[in-house]
mmCIF file of C-alpha atoms in Angstrom:
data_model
loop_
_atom_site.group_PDB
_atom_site.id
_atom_site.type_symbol
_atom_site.label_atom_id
_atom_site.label_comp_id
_atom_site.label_asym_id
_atom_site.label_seq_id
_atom_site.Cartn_x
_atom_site.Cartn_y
_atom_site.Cartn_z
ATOM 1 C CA UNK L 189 -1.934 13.486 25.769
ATOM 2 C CA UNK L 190 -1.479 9.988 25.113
ATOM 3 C CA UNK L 191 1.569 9.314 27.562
ATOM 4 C CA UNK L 192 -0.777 11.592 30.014
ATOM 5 C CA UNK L 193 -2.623 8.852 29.599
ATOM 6 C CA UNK L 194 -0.806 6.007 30.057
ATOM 7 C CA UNK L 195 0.453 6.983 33.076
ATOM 8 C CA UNK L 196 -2.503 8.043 34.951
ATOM 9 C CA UNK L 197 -3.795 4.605 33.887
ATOM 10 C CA UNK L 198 -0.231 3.020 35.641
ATOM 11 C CA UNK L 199 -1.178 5.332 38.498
ATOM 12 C CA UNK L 200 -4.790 3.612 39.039
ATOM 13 C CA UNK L 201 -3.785 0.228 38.635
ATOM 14 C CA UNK L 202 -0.806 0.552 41.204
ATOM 15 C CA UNK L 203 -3.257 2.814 43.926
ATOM 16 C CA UNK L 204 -5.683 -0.599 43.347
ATOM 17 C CA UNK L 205 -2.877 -2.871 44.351
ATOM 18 C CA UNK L 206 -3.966 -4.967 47.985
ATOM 19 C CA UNK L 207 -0.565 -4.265 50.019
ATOM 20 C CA UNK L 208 -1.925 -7.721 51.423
ATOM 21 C CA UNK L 209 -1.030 -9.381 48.059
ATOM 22 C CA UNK L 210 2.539 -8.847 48.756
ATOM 23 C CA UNK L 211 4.276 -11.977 50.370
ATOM 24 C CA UNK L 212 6.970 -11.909 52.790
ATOM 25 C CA UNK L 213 8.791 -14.837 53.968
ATOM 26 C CA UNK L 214 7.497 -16.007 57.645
ATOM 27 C CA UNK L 215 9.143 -17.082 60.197
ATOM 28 C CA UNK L 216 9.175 -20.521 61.738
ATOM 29 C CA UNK L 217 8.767 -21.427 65.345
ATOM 30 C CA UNK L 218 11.594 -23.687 65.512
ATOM 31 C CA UNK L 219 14.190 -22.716 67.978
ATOM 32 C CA UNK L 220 16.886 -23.380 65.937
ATOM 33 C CA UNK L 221 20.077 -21.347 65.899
ATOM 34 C CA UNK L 222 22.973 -20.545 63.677
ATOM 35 C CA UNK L 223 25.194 -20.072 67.169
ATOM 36 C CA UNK L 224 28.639 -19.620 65.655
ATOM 37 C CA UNK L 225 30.617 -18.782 62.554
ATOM 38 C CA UNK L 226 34.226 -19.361 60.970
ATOM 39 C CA UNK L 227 34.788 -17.214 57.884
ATOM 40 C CA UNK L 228 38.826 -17.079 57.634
ATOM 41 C CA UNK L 229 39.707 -20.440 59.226
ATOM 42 C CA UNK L 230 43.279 -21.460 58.825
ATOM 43 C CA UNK L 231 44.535 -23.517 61.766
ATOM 44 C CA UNK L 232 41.603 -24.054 64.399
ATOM 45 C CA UNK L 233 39.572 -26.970 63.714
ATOM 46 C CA UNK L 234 40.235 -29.071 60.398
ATOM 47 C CA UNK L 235 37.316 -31.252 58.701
ATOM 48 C CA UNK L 236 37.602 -35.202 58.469
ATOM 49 C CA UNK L 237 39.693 -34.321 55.121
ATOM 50 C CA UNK L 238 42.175 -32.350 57.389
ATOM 51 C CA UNK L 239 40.955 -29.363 55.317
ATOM 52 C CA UNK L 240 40.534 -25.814 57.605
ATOM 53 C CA UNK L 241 37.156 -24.772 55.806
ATOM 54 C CA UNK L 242 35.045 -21.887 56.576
ATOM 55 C CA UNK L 243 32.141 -23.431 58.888
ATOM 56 C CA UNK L 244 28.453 -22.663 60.644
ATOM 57 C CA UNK L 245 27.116 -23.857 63.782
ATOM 58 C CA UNK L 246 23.735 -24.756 64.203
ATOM 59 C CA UNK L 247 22.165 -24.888 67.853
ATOM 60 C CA UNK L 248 19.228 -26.967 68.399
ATOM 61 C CA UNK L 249 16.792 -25.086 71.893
ATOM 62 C CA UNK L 250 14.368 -26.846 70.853
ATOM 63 C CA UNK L 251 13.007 -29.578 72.947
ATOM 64 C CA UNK L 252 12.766 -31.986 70.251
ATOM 65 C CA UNK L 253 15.283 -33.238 67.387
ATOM 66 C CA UNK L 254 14.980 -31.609 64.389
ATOM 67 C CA UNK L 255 15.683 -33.453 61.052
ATOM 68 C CA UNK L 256 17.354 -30.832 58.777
ATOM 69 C CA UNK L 257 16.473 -32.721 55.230
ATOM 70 C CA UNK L 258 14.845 -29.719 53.094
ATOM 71 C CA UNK L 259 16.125 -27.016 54.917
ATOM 72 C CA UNK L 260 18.295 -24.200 53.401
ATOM 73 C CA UNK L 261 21.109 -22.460 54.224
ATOM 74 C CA UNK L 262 21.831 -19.276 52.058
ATOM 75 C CA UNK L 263 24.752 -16.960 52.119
ATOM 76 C CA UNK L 264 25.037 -13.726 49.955
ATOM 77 C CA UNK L 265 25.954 -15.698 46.848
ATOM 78 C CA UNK L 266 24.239 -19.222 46.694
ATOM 79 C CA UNK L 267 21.818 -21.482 48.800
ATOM 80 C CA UNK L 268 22.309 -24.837 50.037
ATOM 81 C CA UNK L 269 19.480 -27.462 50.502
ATOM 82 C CA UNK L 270 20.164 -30.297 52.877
ATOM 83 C CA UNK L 271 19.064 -33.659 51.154
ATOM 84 C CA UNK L 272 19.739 -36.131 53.580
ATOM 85 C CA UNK L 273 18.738 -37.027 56.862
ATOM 86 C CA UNK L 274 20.751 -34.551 59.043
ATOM 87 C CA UNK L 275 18.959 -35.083 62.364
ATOM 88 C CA UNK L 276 20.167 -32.352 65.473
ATOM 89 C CA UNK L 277 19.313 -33.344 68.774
ATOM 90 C CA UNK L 278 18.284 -31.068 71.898
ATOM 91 C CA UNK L 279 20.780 -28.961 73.055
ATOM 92 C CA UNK L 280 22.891 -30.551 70.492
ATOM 93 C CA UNK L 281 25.222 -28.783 67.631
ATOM 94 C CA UNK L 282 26.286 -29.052 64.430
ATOM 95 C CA UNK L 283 28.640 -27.965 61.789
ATOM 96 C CA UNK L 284 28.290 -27.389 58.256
ATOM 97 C CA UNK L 285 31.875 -26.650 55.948
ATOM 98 C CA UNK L 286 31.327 -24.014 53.757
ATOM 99 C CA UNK L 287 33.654 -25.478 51.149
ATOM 100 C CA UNK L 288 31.632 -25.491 47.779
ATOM 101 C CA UNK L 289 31.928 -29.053 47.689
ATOM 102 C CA UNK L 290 28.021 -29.409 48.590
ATOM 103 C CA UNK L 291 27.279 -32.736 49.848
ATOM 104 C CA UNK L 292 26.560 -33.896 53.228
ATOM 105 C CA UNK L 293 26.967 -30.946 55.739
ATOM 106 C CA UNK L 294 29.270 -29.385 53.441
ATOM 107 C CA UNK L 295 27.966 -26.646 51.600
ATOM 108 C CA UNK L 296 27.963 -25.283 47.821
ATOM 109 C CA UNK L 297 29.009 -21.794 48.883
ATOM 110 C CA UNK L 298 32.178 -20.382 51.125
ATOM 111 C CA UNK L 299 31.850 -17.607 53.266
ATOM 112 C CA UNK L 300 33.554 -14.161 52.932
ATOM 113 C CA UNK L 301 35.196 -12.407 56.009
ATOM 114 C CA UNK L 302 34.805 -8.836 54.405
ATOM 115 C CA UNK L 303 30.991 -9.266 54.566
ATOM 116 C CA UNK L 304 28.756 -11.913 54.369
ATOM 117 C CA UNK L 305 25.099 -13.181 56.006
ATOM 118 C CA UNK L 306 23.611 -16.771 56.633
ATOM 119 C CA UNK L 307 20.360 -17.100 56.628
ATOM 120 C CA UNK L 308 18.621 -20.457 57.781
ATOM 121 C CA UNK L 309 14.935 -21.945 56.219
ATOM 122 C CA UNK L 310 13.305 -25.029 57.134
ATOM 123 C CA UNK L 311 11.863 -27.399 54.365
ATOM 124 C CA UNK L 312 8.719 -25.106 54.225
ATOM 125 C CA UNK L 313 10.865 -21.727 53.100
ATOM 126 C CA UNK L 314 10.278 -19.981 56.397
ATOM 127 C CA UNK L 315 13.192 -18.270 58.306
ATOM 128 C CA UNK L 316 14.810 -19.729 60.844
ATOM 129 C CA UNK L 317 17.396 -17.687 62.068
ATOM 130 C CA UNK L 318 19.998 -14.918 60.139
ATOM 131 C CA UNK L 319 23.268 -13.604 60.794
ATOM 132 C CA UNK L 320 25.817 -10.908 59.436
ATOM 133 C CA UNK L 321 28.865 -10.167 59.929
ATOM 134 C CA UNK L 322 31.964 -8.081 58.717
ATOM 135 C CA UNK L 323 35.556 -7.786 58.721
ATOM 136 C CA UNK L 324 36.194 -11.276 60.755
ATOM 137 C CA UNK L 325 39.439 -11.687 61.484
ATOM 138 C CA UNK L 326 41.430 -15.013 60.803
ATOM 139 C CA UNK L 327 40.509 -17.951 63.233
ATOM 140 C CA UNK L 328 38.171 -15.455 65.089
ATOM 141 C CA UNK L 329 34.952 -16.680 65.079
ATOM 142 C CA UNK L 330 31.540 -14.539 65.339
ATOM 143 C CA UNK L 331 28.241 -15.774 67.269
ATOM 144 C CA UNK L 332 25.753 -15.865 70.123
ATOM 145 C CA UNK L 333 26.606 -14.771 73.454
ATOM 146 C CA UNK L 334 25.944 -16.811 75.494
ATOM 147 C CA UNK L 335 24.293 -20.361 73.064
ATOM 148 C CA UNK L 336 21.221 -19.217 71.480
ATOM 149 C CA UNK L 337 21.036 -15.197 73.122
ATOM 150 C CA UNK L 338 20.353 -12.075 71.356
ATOM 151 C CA UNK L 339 23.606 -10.851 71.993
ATOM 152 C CA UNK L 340 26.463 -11.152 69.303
ATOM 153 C CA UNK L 341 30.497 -10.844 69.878
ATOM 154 C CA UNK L 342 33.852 -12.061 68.459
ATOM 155 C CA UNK L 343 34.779 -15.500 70.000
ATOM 156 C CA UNK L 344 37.682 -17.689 70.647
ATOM 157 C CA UNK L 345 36.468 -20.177 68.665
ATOM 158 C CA UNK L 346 34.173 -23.007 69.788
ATOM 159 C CA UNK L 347 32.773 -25.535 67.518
ATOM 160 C CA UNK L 348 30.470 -28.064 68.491
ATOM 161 C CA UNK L 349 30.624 -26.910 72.138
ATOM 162 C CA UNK L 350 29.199 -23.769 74.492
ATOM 163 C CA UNK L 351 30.326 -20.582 73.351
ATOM 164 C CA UNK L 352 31.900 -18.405 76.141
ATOM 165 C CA UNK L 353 29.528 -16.680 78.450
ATOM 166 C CA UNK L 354 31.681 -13.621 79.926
ATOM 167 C CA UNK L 355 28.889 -13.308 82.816
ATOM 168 C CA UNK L 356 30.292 -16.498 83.771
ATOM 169 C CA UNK L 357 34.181 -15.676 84.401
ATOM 170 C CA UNK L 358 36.424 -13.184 85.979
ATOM 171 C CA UNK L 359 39.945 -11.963 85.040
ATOM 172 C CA UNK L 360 43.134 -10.805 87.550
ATOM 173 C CA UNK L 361 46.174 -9.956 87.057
ATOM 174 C CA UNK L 362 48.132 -12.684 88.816
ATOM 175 C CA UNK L 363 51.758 -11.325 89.039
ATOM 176 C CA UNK L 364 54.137 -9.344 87.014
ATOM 177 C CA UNK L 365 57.393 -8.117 86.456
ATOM 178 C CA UNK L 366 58.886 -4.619 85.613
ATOM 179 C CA UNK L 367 62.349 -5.891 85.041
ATOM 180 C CA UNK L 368 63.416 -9.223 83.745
ATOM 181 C CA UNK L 369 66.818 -9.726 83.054
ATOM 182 C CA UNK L 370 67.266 -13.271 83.216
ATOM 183 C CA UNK L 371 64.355 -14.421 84.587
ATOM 184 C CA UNK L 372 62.555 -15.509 82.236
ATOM 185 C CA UNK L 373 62.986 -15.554 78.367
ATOM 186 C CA UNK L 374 59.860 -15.103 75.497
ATOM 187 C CA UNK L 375 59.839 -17.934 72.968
ATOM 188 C CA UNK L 376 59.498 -15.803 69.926
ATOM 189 C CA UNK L 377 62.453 -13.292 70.163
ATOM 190 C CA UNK L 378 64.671 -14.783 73.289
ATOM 191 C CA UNK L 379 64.216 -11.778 75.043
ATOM 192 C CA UNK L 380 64.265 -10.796 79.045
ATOM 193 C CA UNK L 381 60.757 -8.351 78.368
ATOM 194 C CA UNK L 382 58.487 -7.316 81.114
ATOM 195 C CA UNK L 383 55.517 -9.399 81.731
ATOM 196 C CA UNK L 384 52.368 -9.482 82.764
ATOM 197 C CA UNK L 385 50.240 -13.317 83.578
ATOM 198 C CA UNK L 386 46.949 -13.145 84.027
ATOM 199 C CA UNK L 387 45.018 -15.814 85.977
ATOM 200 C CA UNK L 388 41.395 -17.584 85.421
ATOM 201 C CA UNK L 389 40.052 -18.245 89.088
ATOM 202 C CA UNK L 390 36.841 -19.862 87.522
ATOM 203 C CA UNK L 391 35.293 -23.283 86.467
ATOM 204 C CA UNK L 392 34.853 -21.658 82.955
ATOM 205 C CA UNK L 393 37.158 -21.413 79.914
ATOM 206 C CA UNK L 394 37.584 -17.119 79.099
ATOM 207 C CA UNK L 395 37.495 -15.704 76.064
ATOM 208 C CA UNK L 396 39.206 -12.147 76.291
ATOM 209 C CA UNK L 397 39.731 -11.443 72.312
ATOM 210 C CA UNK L 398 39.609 -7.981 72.213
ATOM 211 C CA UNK L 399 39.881 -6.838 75.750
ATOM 212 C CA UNK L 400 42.367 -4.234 76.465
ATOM 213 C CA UNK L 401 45.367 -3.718 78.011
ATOM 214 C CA UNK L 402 47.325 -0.370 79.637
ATOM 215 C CA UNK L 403 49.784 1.408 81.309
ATOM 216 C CA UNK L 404 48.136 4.894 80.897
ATOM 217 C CA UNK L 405 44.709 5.589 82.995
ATOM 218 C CA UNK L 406 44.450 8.375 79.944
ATOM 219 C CA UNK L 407 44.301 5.936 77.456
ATOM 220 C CA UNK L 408 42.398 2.469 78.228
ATOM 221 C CA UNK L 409 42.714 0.818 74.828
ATOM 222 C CA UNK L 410 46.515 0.942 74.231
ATOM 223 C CA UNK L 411 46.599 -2.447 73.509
ATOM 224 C CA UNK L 412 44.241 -4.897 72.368
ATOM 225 C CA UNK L 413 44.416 -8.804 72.962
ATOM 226 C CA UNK L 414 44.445 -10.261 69.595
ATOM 227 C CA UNK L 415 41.181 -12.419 68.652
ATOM 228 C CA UNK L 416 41.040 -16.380 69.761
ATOM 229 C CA UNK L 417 42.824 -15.423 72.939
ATOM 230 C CA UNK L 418 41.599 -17.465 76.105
ATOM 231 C CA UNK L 419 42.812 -18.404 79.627
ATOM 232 C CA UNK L 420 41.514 -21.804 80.610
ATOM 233 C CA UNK L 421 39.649 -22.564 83.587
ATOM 234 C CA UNK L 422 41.779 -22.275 86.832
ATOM 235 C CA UNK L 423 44.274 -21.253 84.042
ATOM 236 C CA UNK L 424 47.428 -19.114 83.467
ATOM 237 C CA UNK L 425 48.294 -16.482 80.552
ATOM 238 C CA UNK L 426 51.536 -14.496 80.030
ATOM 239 C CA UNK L 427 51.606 -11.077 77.972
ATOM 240 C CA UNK L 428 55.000 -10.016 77.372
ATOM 241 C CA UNK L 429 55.174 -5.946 77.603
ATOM 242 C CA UNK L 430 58.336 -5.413 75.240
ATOM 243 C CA UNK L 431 56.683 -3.474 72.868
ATOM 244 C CA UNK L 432 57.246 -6.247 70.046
ATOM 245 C CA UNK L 433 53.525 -6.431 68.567
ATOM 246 C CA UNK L 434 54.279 -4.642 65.746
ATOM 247 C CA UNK L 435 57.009 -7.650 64.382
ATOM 248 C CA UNK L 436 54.894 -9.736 61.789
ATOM 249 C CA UNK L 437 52.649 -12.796 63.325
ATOM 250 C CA UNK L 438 54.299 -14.923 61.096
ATOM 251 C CA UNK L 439 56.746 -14.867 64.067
ATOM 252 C CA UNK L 440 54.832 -14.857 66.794
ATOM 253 C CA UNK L 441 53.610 -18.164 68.892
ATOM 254 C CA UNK L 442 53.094 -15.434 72.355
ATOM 255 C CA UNK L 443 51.417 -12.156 73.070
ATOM 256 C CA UNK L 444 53.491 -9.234 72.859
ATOM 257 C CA UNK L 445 52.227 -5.572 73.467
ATOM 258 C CA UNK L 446 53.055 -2.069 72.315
ATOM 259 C CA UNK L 447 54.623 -0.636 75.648
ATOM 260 C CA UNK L 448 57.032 -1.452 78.450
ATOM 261 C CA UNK L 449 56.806 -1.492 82.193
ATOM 262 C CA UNK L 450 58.531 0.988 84.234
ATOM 263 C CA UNK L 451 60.994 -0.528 87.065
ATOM 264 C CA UNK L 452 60.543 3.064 89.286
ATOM 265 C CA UNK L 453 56.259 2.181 89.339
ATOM 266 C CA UNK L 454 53.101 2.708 87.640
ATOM 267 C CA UNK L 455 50.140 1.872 86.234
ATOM 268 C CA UNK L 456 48.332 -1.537 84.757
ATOM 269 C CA UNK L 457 44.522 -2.105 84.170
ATOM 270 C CA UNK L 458 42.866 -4.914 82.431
ATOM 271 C CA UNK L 459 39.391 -3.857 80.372
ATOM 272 C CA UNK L 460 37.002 -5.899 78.561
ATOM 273 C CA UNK L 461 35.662 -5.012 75.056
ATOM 274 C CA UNK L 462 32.676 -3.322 76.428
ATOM 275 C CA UNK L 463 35.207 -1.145 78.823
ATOM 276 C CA UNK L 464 34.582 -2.481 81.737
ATOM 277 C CA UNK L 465 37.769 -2.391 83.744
ATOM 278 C CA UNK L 466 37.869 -5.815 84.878
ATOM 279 C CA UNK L 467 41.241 -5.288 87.179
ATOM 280 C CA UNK L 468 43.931 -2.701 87.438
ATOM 281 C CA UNK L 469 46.474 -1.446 90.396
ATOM 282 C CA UNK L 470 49.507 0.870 90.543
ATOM 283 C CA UNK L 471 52.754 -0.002 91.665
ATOM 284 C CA UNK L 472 56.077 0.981 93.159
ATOM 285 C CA UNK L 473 59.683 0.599 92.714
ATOM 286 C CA UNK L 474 60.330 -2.809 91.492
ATOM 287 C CA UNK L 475 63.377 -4.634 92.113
ATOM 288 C CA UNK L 476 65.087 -6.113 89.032
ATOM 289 C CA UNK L 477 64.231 -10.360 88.431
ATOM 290 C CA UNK L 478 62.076 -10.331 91.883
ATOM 291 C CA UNK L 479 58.019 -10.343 90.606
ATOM 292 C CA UNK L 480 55.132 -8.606 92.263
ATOM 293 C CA UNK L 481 52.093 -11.036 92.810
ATOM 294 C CA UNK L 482 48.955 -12.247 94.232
ATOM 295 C CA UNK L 483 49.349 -14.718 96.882
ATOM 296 C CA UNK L 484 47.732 -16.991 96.996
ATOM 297 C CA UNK L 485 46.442 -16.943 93.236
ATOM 298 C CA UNK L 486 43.747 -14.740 92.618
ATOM 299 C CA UNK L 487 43.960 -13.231 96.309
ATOM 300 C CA UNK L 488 43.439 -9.931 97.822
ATOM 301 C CA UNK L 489 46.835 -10.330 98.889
ATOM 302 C CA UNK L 490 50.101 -8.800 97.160
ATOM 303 C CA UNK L 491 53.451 -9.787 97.701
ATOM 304 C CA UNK L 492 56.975 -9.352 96.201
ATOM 305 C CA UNK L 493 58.413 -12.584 94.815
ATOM 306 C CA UNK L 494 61.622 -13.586 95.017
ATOM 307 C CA UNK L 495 60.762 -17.019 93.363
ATOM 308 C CA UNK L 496 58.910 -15.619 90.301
ATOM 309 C CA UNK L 497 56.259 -18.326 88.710
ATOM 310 C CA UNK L 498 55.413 -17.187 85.320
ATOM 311 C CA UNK L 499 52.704 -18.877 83.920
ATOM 312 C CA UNK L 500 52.353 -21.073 86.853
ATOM 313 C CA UNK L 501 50.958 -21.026 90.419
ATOM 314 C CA UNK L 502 52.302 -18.706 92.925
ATOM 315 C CA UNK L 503 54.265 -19.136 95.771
#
């Protein structure tokens, strides 16, 4: 009878509780961002020790700079509290290394590309911003698409500058070739593969990590552009089709796919993430060392070339 007790006294006292007593952290107005993050970083942007940390981007919207002194940054295992004067300006960026060596803009924690999450306070314990993430690939980064949006997407990676907008470029395939025999040779395995360039007709640099690339309508996805992948603005890229992606990337310095092109014709398409097609065509015969390509770059119009300009501009 006793226990019966005990427990419908427990029962009262936790029925009287004010849900209103029960604090939750609030959030701040400050339009602050963590834009961008680096989780497995091994060769794209080194600190000034030359060391390839792990790294976050902040994004000041704000109209107004911000002075970060007081404000945390906390990942899944420890927090960081800036104690110096870290000032961000509007519109302005900066990086913290997550490097465990905690001291200025480098913090006590480093992240983990299996799974992780950042989460952002200012100096009066209200949230800022959060991200998470999973399974980030090395030198891929993760963040905002485009600076400051709701949006979130595997980047080529950025640091201290705009991240990609993809509403703000266009993809074509520029020219190919079905059979190479001593056209051309790739740098990794001095071979005379098919290939495929692709051409940026925009102002903007183009992240394509993990668009897609086919030679079956039936299957869209057959092969996917490895992450950090980008064609510069007004800028060429060359795919060789020689179905070589499966040799280790230890040896690879170009993109190689999983399939070959067919001299008698067929079928290419181009596909973002999403699955967008973003170009595709079918072909005929092709004639052995002679390319098939837009002319001039970019164009409506497609002509065989007997002068074939991989890489470069058409003519």
């Amino acid at each position: 009878m006793k226990y019966i007790i005990i427990i419908f006294l427990l029962f009262l006292f936790l029925a009287s509780c004010d849900t209103k007593d029960i604090t939750y952290p609030q959030k701040s107005n400050l339009k602050l961002f963590i834009n961008e993050i680096m989780a497995d970083n091994q060769t794209t942007v080194p600190d000034e020790n030359n060391e390839f940390d792990d790294w976050v981007e902040l994004l000041n919207n704000d109209d107004h700079t911000i002075n970060l002194k007081g404000f945390l940054l906390k990942n899944n295992t420890k927090i960081y509290k800036v104690n110096s004067n870290l000032e961000i300006a509007p519109g302005e960026y900066l990086i913290f290394w997550c490097d465990g060596d905690s001291s200025d803009n480098h913090t006590n924690f480093e992240l983990s590309a299996v799974s992780d999450k950042i989460v952002l306070f200012d100096d009066e314990n209200k949230i800022i911003d959060k991200l998470e993430f999973t399974d980030l690939e090395t030198d891929v980064s993760f963040g905002r698409i485009p600076d400051g949006g709701e949006e979130l997407g595997f980047l080529y990676p950025t640091p201290g500058t705009e991240n990609p907008n993809p509403n703000a470029y266009y993809i074509v395939i520029n020219e190919f070739m079905a059979s190479n025999n001593v056209t051309v040779f790739d740098p990794d395995f001095n071979n005379a593969g098919d290939w495929i360039e692709f051409y940026n007709p925009t102002d903007t640099f183009a992240d394509i990590s993990g668009w897609f690339l086919t030679d079956d309508p039936a299957v869209p996805d057959k092969w996917k552009i490895p992450g950090a992948t980008a064609v510069e603005a007004k800028g060429y890229l060359l795919v060789w089709c020689d179905q070589m992606d499966g040799q280790p990337d230890s040896v690879k310095t170009a993109l190689h796919t999983n399939f070959t092109l067919q001299k008698h014709g067929e079928f290419i398409q181009l596909s973002r993430n999403d699955g967008i097609i973003e170009d595709s065509l079918t072909y005929d015969e092709q004639t052995t060392d002679i390319s098939y390509g837009r002319l001039p770059d970019g164009s409506d119009n497609w002509q065989i070339l007997e002068n074939p300009t991989p890489g470069f501009a058409n003519q």
